[in-house]
Coordinates of C-alpha atoms in Angstrom, one line a residue:
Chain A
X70 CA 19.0 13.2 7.4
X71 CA 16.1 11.1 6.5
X72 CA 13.1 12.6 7.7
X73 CA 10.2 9.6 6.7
X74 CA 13.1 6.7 8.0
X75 CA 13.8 8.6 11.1
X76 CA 10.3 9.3 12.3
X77 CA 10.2 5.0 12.1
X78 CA 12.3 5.5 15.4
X79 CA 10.5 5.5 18.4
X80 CA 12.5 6.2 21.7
X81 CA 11.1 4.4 24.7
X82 CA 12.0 5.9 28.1
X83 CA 11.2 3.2 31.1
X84 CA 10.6 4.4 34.3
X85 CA 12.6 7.3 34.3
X86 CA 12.7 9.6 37.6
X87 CA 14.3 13.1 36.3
X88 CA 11.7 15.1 34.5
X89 CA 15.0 17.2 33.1
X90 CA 16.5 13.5 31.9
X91 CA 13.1 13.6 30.0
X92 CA 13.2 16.9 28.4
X93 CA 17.3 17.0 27.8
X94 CA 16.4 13.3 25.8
X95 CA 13.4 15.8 23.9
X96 CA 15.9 18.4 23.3
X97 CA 19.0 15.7 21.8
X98 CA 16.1 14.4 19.7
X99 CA 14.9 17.5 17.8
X100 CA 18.4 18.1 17.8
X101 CA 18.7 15.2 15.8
X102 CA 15.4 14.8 13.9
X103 CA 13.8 12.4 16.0
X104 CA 10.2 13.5 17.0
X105 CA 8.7 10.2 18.4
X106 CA 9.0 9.9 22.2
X107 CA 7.4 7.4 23.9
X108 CA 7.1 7.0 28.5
X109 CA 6.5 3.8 30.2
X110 CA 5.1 5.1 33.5
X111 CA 7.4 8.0 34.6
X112 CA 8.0 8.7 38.0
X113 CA 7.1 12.7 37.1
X114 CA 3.5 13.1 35.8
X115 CA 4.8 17.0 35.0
X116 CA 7.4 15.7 33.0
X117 CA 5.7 18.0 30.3
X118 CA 6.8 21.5 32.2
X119 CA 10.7 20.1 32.3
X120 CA 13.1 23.4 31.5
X121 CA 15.6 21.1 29.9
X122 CA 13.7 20.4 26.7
X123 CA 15.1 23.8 25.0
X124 CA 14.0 24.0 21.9
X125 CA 11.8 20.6 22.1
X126 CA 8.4 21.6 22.8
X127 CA 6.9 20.2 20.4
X128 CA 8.5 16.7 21.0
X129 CA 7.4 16.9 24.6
X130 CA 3.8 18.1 23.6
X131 CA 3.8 15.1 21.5
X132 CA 5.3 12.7 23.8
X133 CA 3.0 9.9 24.8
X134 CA 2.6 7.7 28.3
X135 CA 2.4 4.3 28.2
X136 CA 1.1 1.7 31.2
X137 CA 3.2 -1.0 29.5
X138 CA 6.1 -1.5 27.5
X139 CA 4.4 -3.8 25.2
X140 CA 1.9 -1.2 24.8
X141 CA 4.6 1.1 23.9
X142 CA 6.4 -1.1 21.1
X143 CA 2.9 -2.5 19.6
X144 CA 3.7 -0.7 16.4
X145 CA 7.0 -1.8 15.9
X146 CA 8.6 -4.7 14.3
X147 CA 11.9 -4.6 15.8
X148 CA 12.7 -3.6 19.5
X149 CA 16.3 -2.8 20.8
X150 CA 17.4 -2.6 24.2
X151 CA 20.5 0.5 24.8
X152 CA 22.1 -1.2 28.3
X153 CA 25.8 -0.9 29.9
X154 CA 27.8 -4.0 29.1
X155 CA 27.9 -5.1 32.7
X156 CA 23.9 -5.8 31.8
X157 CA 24.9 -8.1 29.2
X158 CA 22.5 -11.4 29.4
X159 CA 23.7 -14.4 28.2
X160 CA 20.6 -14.9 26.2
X161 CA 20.5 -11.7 23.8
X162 CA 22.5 -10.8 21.6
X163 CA 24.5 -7.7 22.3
X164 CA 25.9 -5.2 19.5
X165 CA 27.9 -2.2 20.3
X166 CA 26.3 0.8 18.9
X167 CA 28.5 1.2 15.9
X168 CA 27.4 -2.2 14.6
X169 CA 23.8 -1.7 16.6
X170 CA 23.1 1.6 14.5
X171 CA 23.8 0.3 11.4
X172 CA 21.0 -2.7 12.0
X173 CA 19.2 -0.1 13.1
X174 CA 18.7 2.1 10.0
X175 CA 18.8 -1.0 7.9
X176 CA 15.2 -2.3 9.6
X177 CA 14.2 1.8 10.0
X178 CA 14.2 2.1 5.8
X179 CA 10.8 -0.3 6.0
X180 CA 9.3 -0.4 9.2
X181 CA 9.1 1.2 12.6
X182 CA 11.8 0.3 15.2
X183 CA 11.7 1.0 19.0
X184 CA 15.0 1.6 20.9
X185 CA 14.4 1.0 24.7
X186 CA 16.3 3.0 27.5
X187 CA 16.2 2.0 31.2
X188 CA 15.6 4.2 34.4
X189 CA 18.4 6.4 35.4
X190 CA 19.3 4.3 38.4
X191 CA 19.0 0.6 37.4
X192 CA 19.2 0.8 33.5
X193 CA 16.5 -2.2 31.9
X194 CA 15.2 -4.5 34.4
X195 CA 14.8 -8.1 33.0
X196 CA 11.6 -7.9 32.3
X197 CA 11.9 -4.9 29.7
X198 CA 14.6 -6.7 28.0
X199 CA 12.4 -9.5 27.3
X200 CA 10.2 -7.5 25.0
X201 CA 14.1 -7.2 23.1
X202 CA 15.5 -8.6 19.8
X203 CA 18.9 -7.5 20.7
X204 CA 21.1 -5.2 22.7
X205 CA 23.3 -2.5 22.0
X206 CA 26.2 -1.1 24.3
X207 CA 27.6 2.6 24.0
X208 CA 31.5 1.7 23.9
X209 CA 32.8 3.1 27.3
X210 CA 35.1 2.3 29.7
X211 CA 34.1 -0.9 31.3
X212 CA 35.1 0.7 34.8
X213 CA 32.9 3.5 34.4
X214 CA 29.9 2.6 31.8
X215 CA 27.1 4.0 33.6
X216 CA 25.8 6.8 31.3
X217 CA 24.0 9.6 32.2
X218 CA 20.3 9.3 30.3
X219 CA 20.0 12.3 28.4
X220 CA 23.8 11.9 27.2
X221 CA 23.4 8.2 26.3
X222 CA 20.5 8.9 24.3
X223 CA 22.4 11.8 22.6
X224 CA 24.8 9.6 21.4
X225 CA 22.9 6.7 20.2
X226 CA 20.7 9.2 18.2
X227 CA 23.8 10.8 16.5
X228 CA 25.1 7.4 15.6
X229 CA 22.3 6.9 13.7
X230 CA 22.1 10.2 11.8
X231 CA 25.9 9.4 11.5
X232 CA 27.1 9.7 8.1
X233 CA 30.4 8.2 7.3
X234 CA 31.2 9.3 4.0
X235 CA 31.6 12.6 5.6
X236 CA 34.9 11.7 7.5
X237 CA 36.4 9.9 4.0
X238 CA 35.8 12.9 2.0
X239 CA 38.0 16.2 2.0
X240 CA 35.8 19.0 3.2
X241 CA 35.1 21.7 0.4
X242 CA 38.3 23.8 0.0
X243 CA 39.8 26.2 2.4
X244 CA 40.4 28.8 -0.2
X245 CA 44.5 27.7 0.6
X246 CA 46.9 29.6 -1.3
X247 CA 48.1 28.5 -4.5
X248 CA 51.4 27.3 -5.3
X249 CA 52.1 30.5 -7.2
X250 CA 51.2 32.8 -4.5
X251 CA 53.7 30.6 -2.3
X252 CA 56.2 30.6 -4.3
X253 CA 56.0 35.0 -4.5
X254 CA 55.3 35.2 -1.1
X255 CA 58.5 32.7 0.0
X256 CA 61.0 34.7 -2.9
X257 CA 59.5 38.6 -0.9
X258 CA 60.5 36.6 2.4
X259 CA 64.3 35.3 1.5
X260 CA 64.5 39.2 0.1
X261 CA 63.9 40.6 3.3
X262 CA 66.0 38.2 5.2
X263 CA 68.4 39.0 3.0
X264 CA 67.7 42.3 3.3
X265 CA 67.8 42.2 7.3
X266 CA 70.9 39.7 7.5
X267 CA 69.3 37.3 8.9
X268 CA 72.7 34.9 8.4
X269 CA 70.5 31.6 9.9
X270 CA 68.9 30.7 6.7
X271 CA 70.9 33.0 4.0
X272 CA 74.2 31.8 4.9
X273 CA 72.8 27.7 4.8
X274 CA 73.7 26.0 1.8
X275 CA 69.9 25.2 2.0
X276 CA 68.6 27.9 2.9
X277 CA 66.1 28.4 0.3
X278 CA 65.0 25.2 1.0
X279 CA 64.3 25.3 4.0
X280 CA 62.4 29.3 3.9
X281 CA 60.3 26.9 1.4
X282 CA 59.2 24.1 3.6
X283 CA 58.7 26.9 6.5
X284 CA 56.4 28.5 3.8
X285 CA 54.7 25.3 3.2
X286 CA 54.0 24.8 6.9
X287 CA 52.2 27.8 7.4
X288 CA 49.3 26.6 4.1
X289 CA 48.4 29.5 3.9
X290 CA 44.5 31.1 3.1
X291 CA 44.6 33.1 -0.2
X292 CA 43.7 36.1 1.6
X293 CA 46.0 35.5 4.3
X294 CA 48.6 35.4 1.8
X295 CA 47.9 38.5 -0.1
X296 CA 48.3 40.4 3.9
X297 CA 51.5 39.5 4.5
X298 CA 52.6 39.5 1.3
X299 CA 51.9 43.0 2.1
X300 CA 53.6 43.7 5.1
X301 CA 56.8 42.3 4.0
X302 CA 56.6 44.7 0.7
X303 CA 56.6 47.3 3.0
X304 CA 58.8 45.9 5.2
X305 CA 61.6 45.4 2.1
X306 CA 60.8 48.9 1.2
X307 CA 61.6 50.2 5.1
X308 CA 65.0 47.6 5.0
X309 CA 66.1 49.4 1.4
X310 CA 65.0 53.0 2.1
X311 CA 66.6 53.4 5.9
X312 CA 65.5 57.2 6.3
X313 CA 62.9 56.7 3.7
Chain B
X174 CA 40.7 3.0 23.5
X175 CA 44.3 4.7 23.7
X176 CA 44.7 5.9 27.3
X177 CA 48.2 7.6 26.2
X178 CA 46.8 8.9 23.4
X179 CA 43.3 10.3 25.1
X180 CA 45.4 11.9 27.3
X181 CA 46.7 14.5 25.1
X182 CA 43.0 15.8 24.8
X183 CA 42.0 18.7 26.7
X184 CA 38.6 19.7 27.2
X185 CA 38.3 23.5 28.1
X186 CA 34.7 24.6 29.0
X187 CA 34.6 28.3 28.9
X188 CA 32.3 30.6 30.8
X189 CA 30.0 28.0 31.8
X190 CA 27.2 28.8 33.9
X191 CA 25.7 25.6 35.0
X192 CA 27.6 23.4 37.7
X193 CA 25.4 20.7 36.8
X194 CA 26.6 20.9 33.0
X195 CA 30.4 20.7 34.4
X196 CA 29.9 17.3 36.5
X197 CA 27.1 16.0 33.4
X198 CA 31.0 16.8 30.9
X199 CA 33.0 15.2 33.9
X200 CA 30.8 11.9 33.8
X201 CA 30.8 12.0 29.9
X202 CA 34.4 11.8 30.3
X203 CA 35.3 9.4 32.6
X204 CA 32.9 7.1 30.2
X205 CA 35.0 7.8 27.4
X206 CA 38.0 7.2 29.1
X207 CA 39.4 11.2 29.4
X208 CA 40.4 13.1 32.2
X209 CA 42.0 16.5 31.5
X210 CA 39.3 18.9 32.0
X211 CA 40.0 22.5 32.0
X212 CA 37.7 25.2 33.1
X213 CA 37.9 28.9 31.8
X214 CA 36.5 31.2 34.8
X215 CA 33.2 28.8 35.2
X216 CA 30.2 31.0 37.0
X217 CA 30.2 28.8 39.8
X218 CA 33.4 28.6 42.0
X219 CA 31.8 25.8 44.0
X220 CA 31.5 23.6 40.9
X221 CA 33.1 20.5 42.2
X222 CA 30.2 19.7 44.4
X223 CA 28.4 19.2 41.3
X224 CA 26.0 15.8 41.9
X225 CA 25.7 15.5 38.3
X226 CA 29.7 14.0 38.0
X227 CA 28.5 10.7 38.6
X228 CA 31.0 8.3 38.9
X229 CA 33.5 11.0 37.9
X230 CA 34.7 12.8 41.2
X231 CA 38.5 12.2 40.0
X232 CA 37.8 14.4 36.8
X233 CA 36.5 17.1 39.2
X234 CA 39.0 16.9 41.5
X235 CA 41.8 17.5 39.0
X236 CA 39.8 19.7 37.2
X237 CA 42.3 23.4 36.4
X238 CA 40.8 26.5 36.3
X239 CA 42.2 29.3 34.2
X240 CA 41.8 32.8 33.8
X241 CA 42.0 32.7 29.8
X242 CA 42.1 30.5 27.0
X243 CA 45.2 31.4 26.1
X244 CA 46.2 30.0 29.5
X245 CA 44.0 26.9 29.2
X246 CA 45.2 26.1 26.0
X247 CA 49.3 27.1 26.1
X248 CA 50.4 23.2 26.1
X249 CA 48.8 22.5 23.1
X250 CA 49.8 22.7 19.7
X251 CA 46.0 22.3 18.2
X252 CA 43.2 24.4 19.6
X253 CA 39.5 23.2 17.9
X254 CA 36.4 24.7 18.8
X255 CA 33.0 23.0 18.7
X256 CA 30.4 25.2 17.7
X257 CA 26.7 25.2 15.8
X258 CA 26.3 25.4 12.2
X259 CA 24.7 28.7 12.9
X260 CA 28.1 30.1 14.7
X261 CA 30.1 29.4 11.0
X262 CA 32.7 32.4 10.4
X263 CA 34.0 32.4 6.6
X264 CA 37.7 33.4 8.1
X265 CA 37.6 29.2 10.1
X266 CA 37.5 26.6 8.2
X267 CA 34.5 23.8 9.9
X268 CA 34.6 20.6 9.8
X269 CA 31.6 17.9 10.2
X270 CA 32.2 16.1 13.4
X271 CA 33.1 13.0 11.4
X272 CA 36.2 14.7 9.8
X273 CA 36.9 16.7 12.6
X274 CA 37.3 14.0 15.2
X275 CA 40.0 12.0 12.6
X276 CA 41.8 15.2 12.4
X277 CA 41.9 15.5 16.0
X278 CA 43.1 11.8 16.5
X279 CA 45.3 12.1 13.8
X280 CA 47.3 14.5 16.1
X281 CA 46.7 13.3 19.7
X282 CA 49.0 10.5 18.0
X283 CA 51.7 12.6 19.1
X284 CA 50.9 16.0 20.9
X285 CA 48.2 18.0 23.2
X286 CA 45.0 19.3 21.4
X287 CA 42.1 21.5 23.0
X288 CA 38.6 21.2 22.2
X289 CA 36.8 24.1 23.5
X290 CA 33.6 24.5 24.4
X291 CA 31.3 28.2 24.9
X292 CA 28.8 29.0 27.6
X293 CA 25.4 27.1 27.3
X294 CA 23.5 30.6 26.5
X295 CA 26.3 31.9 23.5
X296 CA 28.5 28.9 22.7
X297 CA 32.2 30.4 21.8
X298 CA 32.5 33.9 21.6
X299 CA 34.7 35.6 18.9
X300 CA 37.6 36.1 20.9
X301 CA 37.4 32.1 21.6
X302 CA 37.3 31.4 18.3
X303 CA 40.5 33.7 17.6
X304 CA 42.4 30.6 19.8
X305 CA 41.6 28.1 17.4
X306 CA 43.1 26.1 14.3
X307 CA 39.5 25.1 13.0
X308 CA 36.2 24.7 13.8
X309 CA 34.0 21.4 14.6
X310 CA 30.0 21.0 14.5
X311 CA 27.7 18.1 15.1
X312 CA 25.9 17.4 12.0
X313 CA 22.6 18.7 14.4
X314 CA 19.0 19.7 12.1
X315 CA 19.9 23.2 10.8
X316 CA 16.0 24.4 12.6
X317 CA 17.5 23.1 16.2
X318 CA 21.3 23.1 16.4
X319 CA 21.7 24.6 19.9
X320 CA 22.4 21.1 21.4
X321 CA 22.9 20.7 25.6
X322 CA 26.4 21.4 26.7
X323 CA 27.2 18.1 28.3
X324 CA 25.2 16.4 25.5
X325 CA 27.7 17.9 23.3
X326 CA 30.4 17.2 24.5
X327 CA 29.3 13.5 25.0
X328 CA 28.9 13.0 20.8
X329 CA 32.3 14.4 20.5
X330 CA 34.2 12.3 23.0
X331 CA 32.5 9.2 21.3
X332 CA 33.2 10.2 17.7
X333 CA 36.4 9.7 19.3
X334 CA 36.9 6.7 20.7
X335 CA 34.3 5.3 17.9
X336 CA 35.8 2.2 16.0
X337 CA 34.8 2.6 12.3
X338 CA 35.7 -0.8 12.1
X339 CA 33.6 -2.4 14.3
X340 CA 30.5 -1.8 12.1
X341 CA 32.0 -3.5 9.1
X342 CA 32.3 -6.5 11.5
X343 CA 29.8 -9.3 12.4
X344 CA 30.0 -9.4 16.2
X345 CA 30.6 -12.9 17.7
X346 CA 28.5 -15.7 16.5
X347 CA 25.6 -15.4 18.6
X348 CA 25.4 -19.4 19.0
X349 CA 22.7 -19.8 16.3
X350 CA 21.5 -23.4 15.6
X351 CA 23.4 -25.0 12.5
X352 CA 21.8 -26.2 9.5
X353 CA 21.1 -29.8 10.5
X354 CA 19.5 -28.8 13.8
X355 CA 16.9 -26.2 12.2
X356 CA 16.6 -29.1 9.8
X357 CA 15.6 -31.3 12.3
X358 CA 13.6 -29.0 13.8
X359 CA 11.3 -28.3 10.5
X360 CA 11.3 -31.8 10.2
X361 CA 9.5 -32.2 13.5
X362 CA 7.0 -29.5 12.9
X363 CA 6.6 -30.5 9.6
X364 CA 5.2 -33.2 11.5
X365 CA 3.4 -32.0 14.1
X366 CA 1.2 -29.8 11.3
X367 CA 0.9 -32.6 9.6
X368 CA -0.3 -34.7 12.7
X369 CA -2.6 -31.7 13.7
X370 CA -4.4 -31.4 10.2
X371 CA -3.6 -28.0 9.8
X372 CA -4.1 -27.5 5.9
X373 CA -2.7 -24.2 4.8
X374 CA 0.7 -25.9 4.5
X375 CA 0.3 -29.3 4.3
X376 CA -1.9 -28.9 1.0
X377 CA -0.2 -26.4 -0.6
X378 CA 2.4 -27.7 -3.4
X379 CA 5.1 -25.5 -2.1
X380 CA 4.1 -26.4 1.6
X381 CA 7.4 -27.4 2.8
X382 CA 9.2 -24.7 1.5
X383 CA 7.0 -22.5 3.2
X384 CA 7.9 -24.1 6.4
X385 CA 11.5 -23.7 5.9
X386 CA 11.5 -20.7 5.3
X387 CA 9.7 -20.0 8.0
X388 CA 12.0 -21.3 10.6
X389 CA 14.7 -20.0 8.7
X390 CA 13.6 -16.5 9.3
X391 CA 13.3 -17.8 12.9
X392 CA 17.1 -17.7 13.3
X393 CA 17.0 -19.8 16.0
X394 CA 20.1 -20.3 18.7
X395 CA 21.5 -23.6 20.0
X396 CA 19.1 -23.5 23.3
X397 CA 16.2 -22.5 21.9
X398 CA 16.2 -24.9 19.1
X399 CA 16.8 -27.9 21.6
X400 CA 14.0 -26.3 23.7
X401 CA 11.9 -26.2 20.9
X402 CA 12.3 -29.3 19.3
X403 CA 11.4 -31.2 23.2
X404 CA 8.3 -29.2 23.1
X405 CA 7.3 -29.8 19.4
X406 CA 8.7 -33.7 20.2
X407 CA 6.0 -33.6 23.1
X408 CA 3.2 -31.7 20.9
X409 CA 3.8 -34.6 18.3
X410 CA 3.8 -37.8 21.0
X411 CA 0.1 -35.9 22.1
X412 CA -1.1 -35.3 18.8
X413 CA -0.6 -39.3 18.4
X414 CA -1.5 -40.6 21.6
X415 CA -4.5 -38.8 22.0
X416 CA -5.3 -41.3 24.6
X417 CA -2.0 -41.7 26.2

């Protein structure tokens, strides 16, 4: 998160009719560190009082109304339109969000961008897109790529918070097992099969191989290791010592 | 999009109160092009009235209800829960959305997976969590990471179907004017400043540098640049034919 580059975003909601739209769109953008939320004449003047904005008070405090959409992108350099493909217009470029976002943050590091979302029911009328540079779709189904508001919103904000090193890099370690532990914990197991006459693996000629790979399979936590590591101790014991 | 492969995803909403969020996770899905929804004793029986599956009344329709998790999730052979940051439990290992949903698609390749979601008050309880492999969250602001249910689930499904690659990509050439046309075109208004006396340009040494660059930033497309050059052509015929 970039807290200076993401307050550059300003979210423009046009005409919208749902006062809960307007506070779940509040609530995905604290969620997402996005605090600028702008209205082009709501249907709702209460909008304010909407339950759906959990946690987004502030944001809807803050929010401010707006008798025109060029009143409500005047500070911004770059304007964006968020629209189903079936709006695309000949005339504007359209980017799907993956490529959309990155433009996005690249014009957010310097100056202030607004990203423009259409009423519920009719999505941006021609007019609004006219105050757009460009266009950006959410990737749906093309059958079915009317979005719900609040949702669409949601995931155009996490696009851009995105980060895509995450998914390359290995998470920090699971605390797995080491190959040691493994290896004591797979030589305690063919004991007790042994020990029980379990004939399946023991009488294989690959038997310990393949007690291995099951091992393997499990990748097992260290501490998870150390328990039944401890359990089959006791249970070799019980096999060895019968009236023990 | 991989309809075989979506498939295999289940989406089990546990304990959730709100009908509304049930249709809001139907819609989300039929976006994203998934259909197996699973409910684990929802609050409301008469959930599939819900006017907020938009678009999505086959998802509702085929929607299964279950008594448990264990239940919901017995035909899969990968259960993940998505939960806050805040719900972390040392004994799961958690994943960033990003990783998380490449694990997950790594194995809808070739079997079922669950991704289970809690109630909207308590997300997944402990007992849910006992279900699953791992953990997933959405990289949400650690001050606000309660996110809406249907929201949620929305930024999941499209981390999903999300193509990494299309980002790297330019999108089709938007038709933008070639080199000899803007040429043209700076010629032409080269002239008409010229014609019109305007000095800031014409008297500075670097003046028509200036005005490439200008137009250059323009990035003009095929259309406008024809439309443009008419009018400046018409500006210019004025400008010397003051008379005419």
């Amino acid at each position: 998160m970039d807290p200076e580059r993401n307050q550059r975003l300003k979210v423009v909601l046009i005409d919208t009719r749902n006062p809960l739209n307007i506070g779940a769109v509040a609530r995905a953008m604290s969620n997402f560190g996005f605090f600028d939320l702008r209205l082009v004449h709501p249907y709702e003047v209460a909008f304010r009082e909407a339950v759906s904005a959990v946690g987004a008070a502030q944001v809807m405090k803050d929010a401010r109304v707006f008798e025109t959409v060029a009143e409500a992108v005047a500070d911004c350099t770059l304007v964006v339109g968020a629209t189903g493909l079936g709006h695309r217009q000949p005339q504007h470029p359209m980017h799907r969000l993956e490529k959309g976002a990155r433009l996005l943050r690249r014009h957010m590091t310097a100056s202030n961008v607004a990203l423009l979302f259409g009423s519920e029911k009719f999505g941006l009328g021609n007019s609004d897109v006219s105050h757009c540079h460009w266009l950006t779709h959410i990737p749906t189904r093309a059958q079915h790529d009317s979005m719900n508001l609040a949702q669409a919103v949601a995931v155009c904000l996490y696009e851009l918070i995105r980060q895509p090193s995450t998914a390359r890099h290995m998470p920090e370690a699971a605390e797995l097992a080491e190959g040691e532990e493994v290896e004591r914990f797979t030589d305690l197991l063919e004991n007790v099969l042994q020990a029980s006459e379990y004939t399946d693996y023991s009488m294989a000629k690959n038997g310990r191989d393949k007690t291995h790979r099951l091992v393997r399979r499990m990748h097992l936590r260290v501490k998870d290791a150390a328990v039944l590591t401890g359990m089959l101790r006791q249970v070799l014991w019980k096999l060895k010592h019968p009236q023990g």
